[in-house]
Amino acid sequence: METTKSEATLREVTGDVQQAAGELLDDVGAQVSGTAKVLSGKAQRLYADFAELARESTVERPLAALAIAAGVGFVLGALHAAYRSRPDNVRGD
């Protein structure tokens, strides 16, 4: 997990550098690319934090995690069944 966080930090730093270079050279493409790298790094860091939190809570409370998974599965199954029971002429296919 630390590798993912360090990769995210590296991506953010390189994005900041690229964005600053784009501003210095008045290159909009470099600015946009740098901003995209920064946002990608932040998203990667959030994902790593969420995955770590989910792993810890699953270890601490396995029955709660099982109940949540069952609830999500039930809701997805109900949505799938409701979609399948619609007439063909109403679907947006």
CSV table of N, CA, C and O in Angstrom, one decimal:
chain,number,residue,atom,x,y,z
A,1,MET,N,0.8,-1.2,0.0
A,1,MET,CA,0.0,0.0,0.0
A,1,MET,C,0.9,1.3,0.0
A,1,MET,O,0.5,2.3,-0.6
A,2,GLU,N,2.0,1.2,0.6
A,2,GLU,CA,2.9,2.3,0.7
A,2,GLU,C,3.4,2.7,-0.7
A,2,GLU,O,3.7,3.8,-1.0
A,3,THR,N,3.6,1.6,-1.6
A,3,THR,CA,4.0,1.9,-2.9
A,3,THR,C,3.0,2.7,-3.7
A,3,THR,O,3.4,3.7,-4.4
A,4,THR,N,1.7,2.4,-3.5
A,4,THR,CA,0.7,3.2,-4.1
A,4,THR,C,0.7,4.6,-3.7
A,4,THR,O,0.6,5.5,-4.5
A,5,LYS,N,0.9,4.8,-2.4
A,5,LYS,CA,0.9,6.2,-1.8
A,5,LYS,C,2.1,6.9,-2.3
A,5,LYS,O,2.0,8.1,-2.6
A,6,SER,N,3.2,6.3,-2.4
A,6,SER,CA,4.4,7.0,-2.8
A,6,SER,C,4.3,7.3,-4.3
A,6,SER,O,4.8,8.3,-4.8
A,7,GLU,N,3.7,6.4,-5.1
A,7,GLU,CA,3.5,6.6,-6.5
A,7,GLU,C,2.6,7.8,-6.7
A,7,GLU,O,2.8,8.7,-7.6
A,8,ALA,N,1.6,7.9,-5.9
A,8,ALA,CA,0.6,9.0,-5.9
A,8,ALA,C,1.3,10.3,-5.6
A,8,ALA,O,1.1,11.3,-6.3
A,9,THR,N,2.2,10.3,-4.6
A,9,THR,CA,2.9,11.5,-4.2
A,9,THR,C,3.8,11.9,-5.4
A,9,THR,O,3.9,13.1,-5.7
A,10,LEU,N,4.5,11.0,-6.0
A,10,LEU,CA,5.4,11.3,-7.1
A,10,LEU,C,4.6,11.8,-8.3
A,10,LEU,O,5.1,12.8,-8.9
A,11,ARG,N,3.5,11.3,-8.5
A,11,ARG,CA,2.6,11.8,-9.6
A,11,ARG,C,2.2,13.2,-9.4
A,11,ARG,O,2.2,14.0,-10.3
A,12,GLU,N,1.8,13.5,-8.1
A,12,GLU,CA,1.4,14.8,-7.8
A,12,GLU,C,2.5,15.8,-8.0
A,12,GLU,O,2.3,16.9,-8.5
A,13,VAL,N,3.7,15.5,-7.5
A,13,VAL,CA,4.9,16.4,-7.6
A,13,VAL,C,5.2,16.6,-9.0
A,13,VAL,O,5.5,17.8,-9.4
A,14,THR,N,5.3,15.6,-9.9
A,14,THR,CA,5.6,15.8,-11.3
A,14,THR,C,4.5,16.6,-12.0
A,14,THR,O,4.9,17.4,-12.8
A,15,GLY,N,3.3,16.4,-11.6
A,15,GLY,CA,2.2,17.2,-12.1
A,15,GLY,C,2.4,18.7,-11.7
A,15,GLY,O,2.2,19.6,-12.6
A,16,ASP,N,2.7,18.9,-10.5
A,16,ASP,CA,3.0,20.3,-10.1
A,16,ASP,C,4.1,21.0,-10.9
A,16,ASP,O,4.0,22.1,-11.3
A,17,VAL,N,5.2,20.2,-11.1
A,17,VAL,CA,6.3,20.7,-11.8
A,17,VAL,C,5.9,21.0,-13.3
A,17,VAL,O,6.3,22.0,-13.8
A,18,GLN,N,5.2,20.0,-13.9
A,18,GLN,CA,4.8,20.2,-15.3
A,18,GLN,C,3.8,21.4,-15.4
A,18,GLN,O,3.9,22.2,-16.3
A,19,GLN,N,3.0,21.5,-14.4
A,19,GLN,CA,2.0,22.6,-14.5
A,19,GLN,C,2.8,24.0,-14.3
A,19,GLN,O,2.5,24.9,-15.1
A,20,ALA,N,3.7,24.1,-13.4
A,20,ALA,CA,4.5,25.3,-13.3
A,20,ALA,C,5.3,25.6,-14.5
A,20,ALA,O,5.4,26.8,-14.9
A,21,ALA,N,5.9,24.6,-15.1
A,21,ALA,CA,6.6,24.8,-16.4
A,21,ALA,C,5.7,25.3,-17.5
A,21,ALA,O,6.1,26.2,-18.3
A,22,GLY,N,4.5,24.7,-17.5
A,22,GLY,CA,3.6,25.2,-18.5
A,22,GLY,C,3.2,26.6,-18.3
A,22,GLY,O,3.0,27.4,-19.3
A,23,GLU,N,3.0,27.0,-17.1
A,23,GLU,CA,2.7,28.4,-16.8
A,23,GLU,C,3.9,29.3,-17.1
A,23,GLU,O,3.7,30.4,-17.7
A,24,LEU,N,5.1,28.9,-16.8
A,24,LEU,CA,6.3,29.7,-17.1
A,24,LEU,C,6.5,29.9,-18.6
A,24,LEU,O,6.8,30.9,-19.1
A,25,LEU,N,6.2,28.8,-19.4
A,25,LEU,CA,6.4,28.8,-20.8
A,25,LEU,C,5.1,29.2,-21.6
A,25,LEU,O,5.1,29.3,-22.8
A,26,ASP,N,4.1,29.5,-20.9
A,26,ASP,CA,2.8,29.8,-21.4
A,26,ASP,C,2.3,28.7,-22.4
A,26,ASP,O,1.8,29.0,-23.5
A,27,ASP,N,2.4,27.5,-21.9
A,27,ASP,CA,2.0,26.3,-22.7
A,27,ASP,C,0.8,25.7,-22.0
A,27,ASP,O,0.9,25.1,-21.0
A,28,VAL,N,-0.4,25.9,-22.6
A,28,VAL,CA,-1.6,25.5,-22.0
A,28,VAL,C,-1.7,24.0,-22.0
A,28,VAL,O,-2.2,23.4,-21.0
A,29,GLY,N,-1.2,23.3,-23.0
A,29,GLY,CA,-1.2,21.8,-23.0
A,29,GLY,C,-0.4,21.2,-21.8
A,29,GLY,O,-0.8,20.3,-21.2
A,30,ALA,N,0.7,21.8,-21.5
A,30,ALA,CA,1.5,21.4,-20.3
A,30,ALA,C,0.8,21.7,-19.0
A,30,ALA,O,0.9,20.9,-18.1
A,31,GLN,N,0.1,22.8,-19.0
A,31,GLN,CA,-0.6,23.1,-17.8
A,31,GLN,C,-1.7,22.1,-17.5
A,31,GLN,O,-1.9,21.6,-16.4
A,32,VAL,N,-2.5,21.8,-18.6
A,32,VAL,CA,-3.6,20.9,-18.5
A,32,VAL,C,-3.1,19.5,-18.1
A,32,VAL,O,-3.6,18.8,-17.2
A,33,SER,N,-2.0,19.1,-18.7
A,33,SER,CA,-1.4,17.7,-18.5
A,33,SER,C,-0.9,17.7,-17.0
A,33,SER,O,-1.1,16.7,-16.3
A,34,GLY,N,-0.3,18.7,-16.5
A,34,GLY,CA,0.2,18.8,-15.2
A,34,GLY,C,-1.0,18.7,-14.2
A,34,GLY,O,-0.9,18.0,-13.2
A,35,THR,N,-2.1,19.5,-14.5
A,35,THR,CA,-3.2,19.4,-13.6
A,35,THR,C,-3.8,18.0,-13.6
A,35,THR,O,-4.3,17.5,-12.5
A,36,ALA,N,-3.9,17.4,-14.8
A,36,ALA,CA,-4.4,16.0,-14.8
A,36,ALA,C,-3.6,15.0,-14.0
A,36,ALA,O,-4.1,14.2,-13.3
A,37,LYS,N,-2.2,15.2,-14.0
A,37,LYS,CA,-1.4,14.3,-13.2
A,37,LYS,C,-1.6,14.6,-11.7
A,37,LYS,O,-1.6,13.7,-10.9
A,38,VAL,N,-1.7,15.9,-11.3
A,38,VAL,CA,-2.0,16.2,-9.9
A,38,VAL,C,-3.3,15.5,-9.5
A,38,VAL,O,-3.3,14.9,-8.4
A,39,LEU,N,-4.3,15.7,-10.3
A,39,LEU,CA,-5.6,15.1,-9.9
A,39,LEU,C,-5.6,13.6,-9.9
A,39,LEU,O,-6.2,12.9,-9.0
A,40,SER,N,-4.8,13.0,-10.8
A,40,SER,CA,-4.7,11.6,-10.8
A,40,SER,C,-4.0,11.1,-9.6
A,40,SER,O,-4.3,10.0,-9.0
A,41,GLY,N,-2.9,11.8,-9.2
A,41,GLY,CA,-2.2,11.4,-8.0
A,41,GLY,C,-3.1,11.5,-6.7
A,41,GLY,O,-3.1,10.6,-5.9
A,42,LYS,N,-3.9,12.5,-6.7
A,42,LYS,CA,-4.8,12.7,-5.5
A,42,LYS,C,-5.9,11.6,-5.5
A,42,LYS,O,-6.2,11.0,-4.4
A,43,ALA,N,-6.4,11.2,-6.7
A,43,ALA,CA,-7.3,10.1,-6.8
A,43,ALA,C,-6.7,8.8,-6.4
A,43,ALA,O,-7.3,8.0,-5.6
A,44,GLN,N,-5.5,8.6,-6.8
A,44,GLN,CA,-4.8,7.4,-6.4
A,44,GLN,C,-4.5,7.3,-4.9
A,44,GLN,O,-4.7,6.2,-4.3
A,45,ARG,N,-4.2,8.4,-4.3
A,45,ARG,CA,-4.0,8.5,-2.9
A,45,ARG,C,-5.3,8.2,-2.1
A,45,ARG,O,-5.4,7.5,-1.1
A,46,LEU,N,-6.4,8.8,-2.6
A,46,LEU,CA,-7.7,8.6,-2.0
A,46,LEU,C,-8.1,7.1,-2.1
A,46,LEU,O,-8.6,6.5,-1.1
A,47,TYR,N,-7.8,6.5,-3.2
A,47,TYR,CA,-8.1,5.1,-3.4
A,47,TYR,C,-7.3,4.2,-2.4
A,47,TYR,O,-7.9,3.3,-1.8
A,48,ALA,N,-6.1,4.5,-2.3
A,48,ALA,CA,-5.2,3.8,-1.3
A,48,ALA,C,-5.7,3.9,0.1
A,48,ALA,O,-5.7,2.9,0.8
A,49,ASP,N,-6.1,5.1,0.5
A,49,ASP,CA,-6.6,5.4,1.8
A,49,ASP,C,-7.9,4.6,2.0
A,49,ASP,O,-8.1,4.0,3.1
A,50,PHE,N,-8.8,4.6,1.0
A,50,PHE,CA,-10.1,3.9,1.2
A,50,PHE,C,-9.8,2.4,1.2
A,50,PHE,O,-10.5,1.7,2.1
A,51,ALA,N,-8.9,1.9,0.4
A,51,ALA,CA,-8.7,0.4,0.4
A,51,ALA,C,-8.1,0.0,1.8
A,51,ALA,O,-8.5,-1.0,2.3
A,52,GLU,N,-7.2,0.9,2.4
A,52,GLU,CA,-6.7,0.6,3.7
A,52,GLU,C,-7.7,0.6,4.8
A,52,GLU,O,-7.8,-0.3,5.6
A,53,LEU,N,-8.6,1.6,4.7
A,53,LEU,CA,-9.7,1.7,5.7
A,53,LEU,C,-10.6,0.5,5.5
A,53,LEU,O,-11.1,0.0,6.6
A,54,ALA,N,-11.0,0.1,4.3
A,54,ALA,CA,-11.9,-1.0,4.1
A,54,ALA,C,-11.2,-2.3,4.7
A,54,ALA,O,-11.9,-3.1,5.3
A,55,ARG,N,-10.0,-2.5,4.4
A,55,ARG,CA,-9.3,-3.7,4.9
A,55,ARG,C,-9.3,-3.7,6.4
A,55,ARG,O,-9.5,-4.7,7.0
A,56,GLU,N,-9.0,-2.6,7.0
A,56,GLU,CA,-8.9,-2.5,8.5
A,56,GLU,C,-10.3,-2.8,9.1
A,56,GLU,O,-10.4,-3.5,10.1
A,57,SER,N,-11.3,-2.2,8.5
A,57,SER,CA,-12.7,-2.4,9.1
A,57,SER,C,-13.2,-3.8,8.9
A,57,SER,O,-13.9,-4.3,9.7
A,58,THR,N,-12.8,-4.4,7.8
A,58,THR,CA,-13.2,-5.8,7.5
A,58,THR,C,-12.5,-6.7,8.5
A,58,THR,O,-13.2,-7.7,9.0
A,59,VAL,N,-11.3,-6.5,8.9
A,59,VAL,CA,-10.6,-7.3,9.8
A,59,VAL,C,-11.2,-7.1,11.2
A,59,VAL,O,-11.4,-8.1,12.0
A,60,GLU,N,-11.5,-5.9,11.6
A,60,GLU,CA,-12.1,-5.6,12.9
A,60,GLU,C,-13.5,-6.1,13.1
A,60,GLU,O,-13.9,-6.6,14.1
A,61,ARG,N,-14.3,-5.9,12.0
A,61,ARG,CA,-15.7,-6.3,12.1
A,61,ARG,C,-16.1,-7.1,10.9
A,61,ARG,O,-16.8,-6.6,9.9
A,62,PRO,N,-15.8,-8.4,10.8
A,62,PRO,CA,-16.1,-9.2,9.6
A,62,PRO,C,-17.6,-9.4,9.4
A,62,PRO,O,-18.0,-9.4,8.2
A,63,LEU,N,-18.4,-9.5,10.4
A,63,LEU,CA,-19.8,-9.7,10.2
A,63,LEU,C,-20.5,-8.5,9.7
A,63,LEU,O,-21.4,-8.6,8.8
A,64,ALA,N,-20.0,-7.3,10.1
A,64,ALA,CA,-20.6,-6.1,9.5
A,64,ALA,C,-20.2,-6.0,8.0
A,64,ALA,O,-21.1,-5.6,7.2
A,65,ALA,N,-19.0,-6.3,7.7
A,65,ALA,CA,-18.6,-6.3,6.3
A,65,ALA,C,-19.4,-7.3,5.4
A,65,ALA,O,-19.8,-7.0,4.3
A,66,LEU,N,-19.7,-8.5,6.0
A,66,LEU,CA,-20.5,-9.4,5.3
A,66,LEU,C,-21.9,-9.0,5.1
A,66,LEU,O,-22.5,-9.1,4.1
A,67,ALA,N,-22.5,-8.3,6.1
A,67,ALA,CA,-23.8,-7.8,6.1
A,67,ALA,C,-23.9,-6.7,5.0
A,67,ALA,O,-24.9,-6.6,4.2
A,68,ILE,N,-22.9,-5.8,4.9
A,68,ILE,CA,-22.9,-4.8,3.9
A,68,ILE,C,-22.8,-5.3,2.5
A,68,ILE,O,-23.6,-4.9,1.6
A,69,ALA,N,-22.0,-6.3,2.4
A,69,ALA,CA,-21.8,-7.0,1.1
A,69,ALA,C,-23.1,-7.7,0.6
A,69,ALA,O,-23.5,-7.6,-0.5
A,70,ALA,N,-23.8,-8.3,1.6
A,70,ALA,CA,-25.1,-8.9,1.3
A,70,ALA,C,-26.1,-7.9,0.9
A,70,ALA,O,-26.9,-8.1,0.0
A,71,GLY,N,-26.2,-6.8,1.6
A,71,GLY,CA,-27.1,-5.7,1.3
A,71,GLY,C,-26.9,-5.1,-0.1
A,71,GLY,O,-27.8,-4.9,-0.8
A,72,VAL,N,-25.6,-4.9,-0.4
A,72,VAL,CA,-25.3,-4.4,-1.7
A,72,VAL,C,-25.7,-5.4,-2.8
A,72,VAL,O,-26.3,-5.0,-3.8
A,73,GLY,N,-25.4,-6.6,-2.6
A,73,GLY,CA,-25.8,-7.7,-3.5
A,73,GLY,C,-27.3,-7.7,-3.7
A,73,GLY,O,-27.8,-7.9,-4.8
A,74,PHE,N,-28.1,-7.6,-2.6
A,74,PHE,CA,-29.5,-7.6,-2.7
A,74,PHE,C,-30.0,-6.5,-3.5
A,74,PHE,O,-30.9,-6.6,-4.4
A,75,VAL,N,-29.5,-5.3,-3.3
A,75,VAL,CA,-30.0,-4.1,-4.0
A,75,VAL,C,-29.6,-4.2,-5.5
A,75,VAL,O,-30.5,-3.9,-6.3
A,76,LEU,N,-28.4,-4.6,-5.8
A,76,LEU,CA,-28.1,-4.8,-7.2
A,76,LEU,C,-28.9,-5.9,-7.9
A,76,LEU,O,-29.3,-5.7,-9.0
A,77,GLY,N,-29.2,-7.0,-7.2
A,77,GLY,CA,-30.1,-8.0,-7.7
A,77,GLY,C,-31.5,-7.5,-7.9
A,77,GLY,O,-32.1,-7.8,-9.0
A,78,ALA,N,-32.0,-6.7,-7.0
A,78,ALA,CA,-33.4,-6.1,-7.2
A,78,ALA,C,-33.4,-5.2,-8.4
A,78,ALA,O,-34.4,-5.2,-9.1
A,79,LEU,N,-32.4,-4.4,-8.5
A,79,LEU,CA,-32.3,-3.4,-9.7
A,79,LEU,C,-32.3,-4.2,-11.0
A,79,LEU,O,-32.9,-3.9,-12.0
A,80,HIS,N,-31.5,-5.3,-11.0
A,80,HIS,CA,-31.4,-6.1,-12.2
A,80,HIS,C,-32.7,-6.7,-12.5
A,80,HIS,O,-33.1,-6.8,-13.7
A,81,ALA,N,-33.4,-7.3,-11.5
A,81,ALA,CA,-34.7,-7.9,-11.7
A,81,ALA,C,-35.7,-6.9,-12.2
A,81,ALA,O,-36.5,-7.2,-13.1
A,82,ALA,N,-35.7,-5.7,-11.7
A,82,ALA,CA,-36.6,-4.7,-12.1
A,82,ALA,C,-36.4,-4.3,-13.5
A,82,ALA,O,-37.3,-4.1,-14.3
A,83,TYR,N,-35.1,-4.2,-13.9
A,83,TYR,CA,-34.8,-3.8,-15.3
A,83,TYR,C,-35.2,-4.9,-16.3
A,83,TYR,O,-35.8,-4.6,-17.3
A,84,ARG,N,-35.1,-6.2,-15.9
A,84,ARG,CA,-35.4,-7.3,-16.8
A,84,ARG,C,-36.9,-7.5,-16.9
A,84,ARG,O,-37.4,-8.0,-17.9
A,85,SER,N,-37.7,-7.0,-15.9
A,85,SER,CA,-39.1,-7.2,-16.0
A,85,SER,C,-39.8,-6.1,-16.8
A,85,SER,O,-41.0,-6.2,-17.1
A,86,ARG,N,-39.1,-5.1,-17.2
A,86,ARG,CA,-39.7,-4.0,-18.0
A,86,ARG,C,-40.0,-4.6,-19.4
A,86,ARG,O,-39.2,-5.4,-20.0
A,87,PRO,N,-41.0,-4.1,-20.1
A,87,PRO,CA,-41.3,-4.5,-21.5
A,87,PRO,C,-40.2,-4.0,-22.4
A,87,PRO,O,-39.6,-3.0,-22.2
A,88,ASP,N,-40.0,-4.8,-23.5
A,88,ASP,CA,-39.0,-4.4,-24.4
A,88,ASP,C,-39.1,-3.1,-25.1
A,88,ASP,O,-38.2,-2.4,-25.4
A,89,ASN,N,-40.4,-2.6,-25.3
A,89,ASN,CA,-40.6,-1.4,-26.0
A,89,ASN,C,-40.3,-0.2,-25.1
A,89,ASN,O,-40.3,1.0,-25.6
A,90,VAL,N,-40.1,-0.3,-23.8
A,90,VAL,CA,-39.8,0.8,-22.9
A,90,VAL,C,-38.3,1.0,-22.7
A,90,VAL,O,-37.9,2.1,-22.5
A,91,ARG,N,-37.6,0.0,-23.0
A,91,ARG,CA,-36.1,0.1,-22.8
A,91,ARG,C,-35.5,1.0,-23.8
A,91,ARG,O,-36.0,1.2,-24.9
A,92,GLY,N,-34.4,1.6,-23.4
A,92,GLY,CA,-33.7,2.6,-24.2
A,92,GLY,C,-32.6,1.9,-25.1
A,92,GLY,O,-31.7,2.6,-25.5
A,93,ASP,N,-32.7,0.6,-25.4
A,93,ASP,CA,-31.7,-0.1,-26.1
A,93,ASP,C,-31.6,0.3,-27.5
A,93,ASP,O,-32.2,0.5,-28.4
